[in-house]
GROMACS .gro file of C-alpha atoms in nm:
model
  294
    1UNK     CA    1  10.951  17.885   8.388
    2UNK     CA    2  11.076  17.713   8.754
    3UNK     CA    3  11.400  17.831   8.899
    4UNK     CA    4  11.606  17.552   8.946
    5UNK     CA    5  11.640  17.612   9.319
    6UNK     CA    6  11.246  17.584   9.324
    7UNK     CA    7  11.272  17.259   9.142
    8UNK     CA    8  11.482  17.108   9.355
    9UNK     CA    9  11.246  17.212   9.623
   10UNK     CA   10  10.940  17.083   9.450
   11UNK     CA   11  11.147  16.725   9.406
   12UNK     CA   12  11.256  16.709   9.743
   13UNK     CA   13  10.930  16.797   9.864
   14UNK     CA   14  10.768  16.511   9.645
   15UNK     CA   15  11.056  16.255   9.813
   16UNK     CA   16  10.935  16.331  10.116
   17UNK     CA   17  10.601  16.311  10.044
   18UNK     CA   18  10.642  15.971   9.898
   19UNK     CA   19  10.864  15.827  10.196
   20UNK     CA   20  10.565  15.959  10.413
   21UNK     CA   21  10.331  15.749  10.222
   22UNK     CA   22  10.517  15.457  10.235
   23UNK     CA   23  10.620  15.479  10.588
   24UNK     CA   24  10.218  15.525  10.647
   25UNK     CA   25  10.172  15.221  10.447
   26UNK     CA   26  10.445  15.033  10.595
   27UNK     CA   27  10.318  15.149  10.971
   28UNK     CA   28   9.975  15.149  10.972
   29UNK     CA   29   9.803  14.997  10.704
   30UNK     CA   30   9.973  14.668  10.544
   31UNK     CA   31  10.069  14.544  10.887
   32UNK     CA   32   9.697  14.496  11.003
   33UNK     CA   33   9.540  14.348  10.691
   34UNK     CA   34   9.638  14.005  10.625
   35UNK     CA   35   9.558  13.860  10.290
   36UNK     CA   36   9.414  13.497  10.210
   37UNK     CA   37   9.674  13.304   9.990
   38UNK     CA   38   9.544  12.988   9.853
   39UNK     CA   39   9.783  12.687   9.728
   40UNK     CA   40   9.743  12.366   9.588
   41UNK     CA   41   9.970  12.066   9.688
   42UNK     CA   42   9.974  11.767   9.463
   43UNK     CA   43  10.202  11.485   9.615
   44UNK     CA   44  10.200  11.140   9.507
   45UNK     CA   45  10.130  10.962   9.868
   46UNK     CA   46   9.812  11.091   9.949
   47UNK     CA   47   9.548  10.916   9.991
   48UNK     CA   48   9.193  10.931   9.812
   49UNK     CA   49   9.042  10.988  10.086
   50UNK     CA   50   9.237  11.311  10.165
   51UNK     CA   51   9.194  11.455   9.826
   52UNK     CA   52   9.079  11.781   9.885
   53UNK     CA   53   9.166  11.834  10.252
   54UNK     CA   54   9.233  12.193  10.324
   55UNK     CA   55   9.516  12.330  10.565
   56UNK     CA   56   9.495  12.693  10.716
   57UNK     CA   57   9.872  12.799  10.794
   58UNK     CA   58   9.923  13.101  11.043
   59UNK     CA   59  10.248  13.146  11.181
   60UNK     CA   60  10.486  13.423  11.354
   61UNK     CA   61  10.184  13.607  11.578
   62UNK     CA   62  10.452  13.782  11.807
   63UNK     CA   63  10.136  13.847  12.042
   64UNK     CA   64  10.171  14.221  12.223
   65UNK     CA   65   9.866  14.356  12.346
   66UNK     CA   66   9.923  14.688  12.230
   67UNK     CA   67  10.058  14.619  11.870
   68UNK     CA   68   9.982  14.268  11.797
   69UNK     CA   69   9.642  14.143  11.869
   70UNK     CA   70   9.437  14.343  11.513
   71UNK     CA   71   9.612  14.084  11.279
   72UNK     CA   72   9.607  13.768  11.451
   73UNK     CA   73   9.214  13.868  11.506
   74UNK     CA   74   9.170  13.956  11.112
   75UNK     CA   75   9.355  13.622  11.044
   76UNK     CA   76   9.129  13.410  11.273
   77UNK     CA   77   8.800  13.568  11.141
   78UNK     CA   78   8.996  13.461  10.726
   79UNK     CA   79   9.027  13.098  10.862
   80UNK     CA   80   8.690  13.090  11.019
   81UNK     CA   81   8.538  13.221  10.710
   82UNK     CA   82   8.700  12.935  10.456
   83UNK     CA   83   8.646  12.669  10.709
   84UNK     CA   84   8.945  12.413  10.694
   85UNK     CA   85   8.975  12.097  10.791
   86UNK     CA   86   9.253  12.163  11.043
   87UNK     CA   87   9.479  12.461  11.140
   88UNK     CA   88   9.860  12.470  11.165
   89UNK     CA   89  10.063  12.711  11.387
   90UNK     CA   90  10.410  12.723  11.289
   91UNK     CA   91  10.545  12.946  11.607
   92UNK     CA   92  10.679  13.239  11.767
   93UNK     CA   93  10.351  13.283  11.929
   94UNK     CA   94  10.536  13.570  12.167
   95UNK     CA   95  10.838  13.774  12.113
   96UNK     CA   96  11.140  13.787  12.318
   97UNK     CA   97  11.350  14.111  12.294
   98UNK     CA   98  11.731  14.122  12.308
   99UNK     CA   99  11.720  14.446  12.449
  100UNK     CA  100  11.770  14.630  12.790
  101UNK     CA  101  11.657  14.374  13.066
  102UNK     CA  102  11.711  14.016  12.867
  103UNK     CA  103  11.596  13.804  13.209
  104UNK     CA  104  11.327  14.035  13.250
  105UNK     CA  105  11.199  14.003  12.878
  106UNK     CA  106  11.194  13.643  12.900
  107UNK     CA  107  10.958  13.650  13.167
  108UNK     CA  108  10.736  13.900  13.074
  109UNK     CA  109  10.746  13.767  12.702
  110UNK     CA  110  10.604  13.424  12.847
  111UNK     CA  111  10.329  13.556  13.037
  112UNK     CA  112  10.192  13.684  12.680
  113UNK     CA  113  10.156  13.342  12.564
  114UNK     CA  114   9.826  13.309  12.748
  115UNK     CA  115   9.674  13.553  12.583
  116UNK     CA  116   9.756  13.488  12.264
  117UNK     CA  117   9.641  13.130  12.318
  118UNK     CA  118   9.320  13.236  12.441
  119UNK     CA  119   9.261  13.459  12.093
  120UNK     CA  120   9.379  13.173  11.907
  121UNK     CA  121   9.130  12.938  12.096
  122UNK     CA  122   8.840  13.081  11.852
  123UNK     CA  123   8.974  12.932  11.543
  124UNK     CA  124   8.746  12.664  11.391
  125UNK     CA  125   8.796  12.380  11.215
  126UNK     CA  126   8.717  11.968  11.155
  127UNK     CA  127   9.034  11.896  11.341
  128UNK     CA  128   9.100  12.162  11.567
  129UNK     CA  129   9.456  12.325  11.582
  130UNK     CA  130   9.788  12.176  11.602
  131UNK     CA  131  10.096  12.398  11.695
  132UNK     CA  132  10.482  12.390  11.690
  133UNK     CA  133  10.714  12.647  11.840
  134UNK     CA  134  10.940  12.918  11.745
  135UNK     CA  135  11.265  13.038  11.853
  136UNK     CA  136  11.090  13.344  12.028
  137UNK     CA  137  10.902  13.079  12.214
  138UNK     CA  138  11.220  12.844  12.334
  139UNK     CA  139  11.344  13.195  12.427
  140UNK     CA  140  11.093  13.277  12.675
  141UNK     CA  141  11.005  12.933  12.828
  142UNK     CA  142  10.944  12.613  12.591
  143UNK     CA  143  10.732  12.477  12.890
  144UNK     CA  144  10.479  12.783  12.965
  145UNK     CA  145  10.439  12.840  12.623
  146UNK     CA  146  10.334  12.490  12.573
  147UNK     CA  147  10.151  12.512  12.840
  148UNK     CA  148   9.948  12.830  12.757
  149UNK     CA  149   9.842  12.678  12.414
  150UNK     CA  150   9.717  12.280  12.525
  151UNK     CA  151   9.523  12.504  12.830
  152UNK     CA  152   9.323  12.640  12.531
  153UNK     CA  153   9.277  12.319  12.346
  154UNK     CA  154   9.562  12.353  12.094
  155UNK     CA  155   9.773  12.082  12.025
  156UNK     CA  156  10.154  12.112  12.044
  157UNK     CA  157  10.366  11.868  11.873
  158UNK     CA  158  10.770  11.867  12.013
  159UNK     CA  159  10.918  11.571  11.819
  160UNK     CA  160  10.604  11.381  11.805
  161UNK     CA  161  10.348  11.300  11.572
  162UNK     CA  162  10.000  11.333  11.536
  163UNK     CA  163   9.762  11.150  11.256
  164UNK     CA  164   9.435  11.241  11.128
  165UNK     CA  165   9.206  10.985  11.003
  166UNK     CA  166   8.963  10.984  10.730
  167UNK     CA  167   8.801  10.711  10.525
  168UNK     CA  168   9.021  10.413  10.670
  169UNK     CA  169   9.321  10.652  10.574
  170UNK     CA  170   9.581  10.860  10.763
  171UNK     CA  171   9.785  11.170  10.737
  172UNK     CA  172  10.078  11.240  10.987
  173UNK     CA  173  10.165  11.586  11.085
  174UNK     CA  174  10.474  11.558  11.251
  175UNK     CA  175  10.594  11.855  11.476
  176UNK     CA  176  10.939  11.959  11.562
  177UNK     CA  177  11.107  12.164  11.797
  178UNK     CA  178  11.223  12.517  11.701
  179UNK     CA  179  11.630  12.485  11.533
  180UNK     CA  180  11.714  12.707  11.885
  181UNK     CA  181  11.560  12.422  12.101
  182UNK     CA  182  11.656  12.017  12.006
  183UNK     CA  183  11.480  11.927  11.678
  184UNK     CA  184  11.489  11.574  11.632
  185UNK     CA  185  11.262  11.433  11.277
  186UNK     CA  186  11.386  11.054  11.394
  187UNK     CA  187  11.153  11.071  11.694
  188UNK     CA  188  10.898  11.222  11.533
  189UNK     CA  189  10.873  11.005  11.228
  190UNK     CA  190  10.914  10.656  11.456
  191UNK     CA  191  10.551  10.617  11.465
  192UNK     CA  192  10.487  10.664  11.166
  193UNK     CA  193  10.477  10.372  10.850
  194UNK     CA  194  10.688  10.402  10.589
  195UNK     CA  195  10.396  10.404  10.289
  196UNK     CA  196  10.196  10.682  10.494
  197UNK     CA  197  10.202  11.044  10.426
  198UNK     CA  198  10.400  11.264  10.598
  199UNK     CA  199  10.349  11.651  10.635
  200UNK     CA  200  10.612  11.838  10.865
  201UNK     CA  201  10.608  12.126  11.092
  202UNK     CA  202  10.937  12.310  11.182
  203UNK     CA  203  10.926  12.707  11.228
  204UNK     CA  204  11.267  12.740  11.024
  205UNK     CA  205  11.255  12.663  10.659
  206UNK     CA  206  11.580  12.610  10.617
  207UNK     CA  207  11.515  12.293  10.805
  208UNK     CA  208  11.406  12.146  10.480
  209UNK     CA  209  11.743  12.052  10.386
  210UNK     CA  210  11.759  11.820  10.663
  211UNK     CA  211  11.416  11.720  10.601
  212UNK     CA  212  11.459  11.602  10.236
  213UNK     CA  213  11.675  11.314  10.357
  214UNK     CA  214  11.365  11.187  10.549
  215UNK     CA  215  11.025  11.022  10.444
  216UNK     CA  216  10.861  11.393  10.455
  217UNK     CA  217  10.637  11.483  10.156
  218UNK     CA  218  10.566  11.846  10.315
  219UNK     CA  219  10.708  12.099  10.510
  220UNK     CA  220  10.502  12.424  10.631
  221UNK     CA  221  10.732  12.686  10.836
  222UNK     CA  222  10.754  13.052  10.905
  223UNK     CA  223  11.008  13.238  11.056
  224UNK     CA  224  11.112  13.495  10.774
  225UNK     CA  225  10.856  13.736  10.765
  226UNK     CA  226  10.925  13.784  10.447
  227UNK     CA  227  11.208  14.019  10.551
  228UNK     CA  228  10.902  14.237  10.658
  229UNK     CA  229  11.051  14.472  10.364
  230UNK     CA  230  11.080  14.325  10.036
  231UNK     CA  231  11.198  14.544   9.797
  232UNK     CA  232  11.117  14.506   9.408
  233UNK     CA  233  11.468  14.365   9.248
  234UNK     CA  234  11.630  14.319   9.565
  235UNK     CA  235  11.432  14.115   9.809
  236UNK     CA  236  11.478  14.132  10.180
  237UNK     CA  237  11.698  14.354  10.338
  238UNK     CA  238  11.755  14.132  10.629
  239UNK     CA  239  11.650  13.757  10.692
  240UNK     CA  240  11.692  13.587  11.023
  241UNK     CA  241  11.909  13.268  11.045
  242UNK     CA  242  11.802  12.934  10.906
  243UNK     CA  243  11.532  13.124  10.694
  244UNK     CA  244  11.832  13.304  10.439
  245UNK     CA  245  11.761  13.019  10.181
  246UNK     CA  246  11.360  12.959  10.161
  247UNK     CA  247  11.231  13.296  10.277
  248UNK     CA  248  10.882  13.306  10.136
  249UNK     CA  249  10.635  13.120   9.933
  250UNK     CA  250  10.682  12.773   9.773
  251UNK     CA  251  10.986  12.552   9.698
  252UNK     CA  252  11.050  12.194   9.612
  253UNK     CA  253  11.371  12.075   9.825
  254UNK     CA  254  11.445  11.738   9.702
  255UNK     CA  255  11.155  11.501   9.706
  256UNK     CA  256  10.952  11.712   9.944
  257UNK     CA  257  10.793  12.033   9.879
  258UNK     CA  258  10.835  12.362  10.123
  259UNK     CA  259  10.631  12.655  10.206
  260UNK     CA  260  10.736  12.938  10.411
  261UNK     CA  261  10.487  13.143  10.543
  262UNK     CA  262  10.574  13.500  10.600
  263UNK     CA  263  10.359  13.504  10.894
  264UNK     CA  264  10.139  13.784  11.078
  265UNK     CA  265  10.316  13.960  11.320
  266UNK     CA  266  10.663  14.199  11.341
  267UNK     CA  267  10.947  14.209  11.538
  268UNK     CA  268  11.193  14.522  11.641
  269UNK     CA  269  11.015  14.781  11.383
  270UNK     CA  270  10.643  14.729  11.398
  271UNK     CA  271  10.620  14.769  10.980
  272UNK     CA  272  10.579  14.603  10.684
  273UNK     CA  273  10.630  14.700  10.332
  274UNK     CA  274  10.548  14.471  10.021
  275UNK     CA  275  10.520  14.185  10.289
  276UNK     CA  276  10.125  14.134  10.354
  277UNK     CA  277  10.076  13.923  10.650
  278UNK     CA  278   9.931  13.598  10.544
  279UNK     CA  279   9.721  13.298  10.589
  280UNK     CA  280   9.794  12.984  10.368
  281UNK     CA  281   9.514  12.822  10.268
  282UNK     CA  282   9.671  12.475  10.127
  283UNK     CA  283   9.443  12.225   9.911
  284UNK     CA  284   9.606  11.886   9.898
  285UNK     CA  285   9.571  11.701   9.614
  286UNK     CA  286   9.606  11.301   9.524
  287UNK     CA  287   9.897  11.298   9.232
  288UNK     CA  288  10.244  11.363   9.124
  289UNK     CA  289  10.414  11.621   9.310
  290UNK     CA  290  10.519  11.964   9.127
  291UNK     CA  291  10.928  12.020   9.139
  292UNK     CA  292  10.859  12.350   8.978
  293UNK     CA  293  11.039  12.532   9.288
  294UNK     CA  294  10.980  12.904   9.366
   0.00000   0.00000   0.00000
């Protein structure tokens, strides 16, 4: 028969072992092994020529030469294996720390855009890679991050539109600046015909409430990291501004469909728990949109 003291000791030891196991999983395993999430998106304005068109989304890289390279390389391998039609990159290529010397950190962070873009240059798809900036990119230097991406063959959309043509039909990708910058959806949409389908790329998912007032079919975002830690029955203990309403997965927001990718990298603490880094592969389907929400 175990004494009361002995029983308490064993229970405490078991709890500590469990905490250590969770910590090891969150620090060493989960952040480095992105998963492929397949999502089928139907919407009514998609031309038949684009039925079955595939989009791979990556987000929130937060490149760091010591901590952030492994998940990015793994994600690139996944994308190249599934061979999408186009790749979209929804921001936060670098990280700006708000501790210590902020101005110094801005400069150091901007310098990370080049190595990150050099990695992402290895992504393969029929129509290349399209990108928008995130709040950390804007804080570091929107100009330097944009220049780094474009120098490695990545098209950066800052309040402008990009059309992909196929069999006489067009599918528009409109990219906006981060909400920490100056997002102008009116500028991005001005060259798009009213009857043509629009996919909006913007870093912050909560922008969907504004996008729903415009002729947007699908919005793809990131920013939230899914909270990095997601507790059963509770959710994320912390979420950033502009990602608290739509933190992860698929939503119906008025007439548009929103998808929030939980990203690849981490900030503050290099840990993920129940928030496995994500590569999302969308397959577009011509037909009635699913308004079930999430």
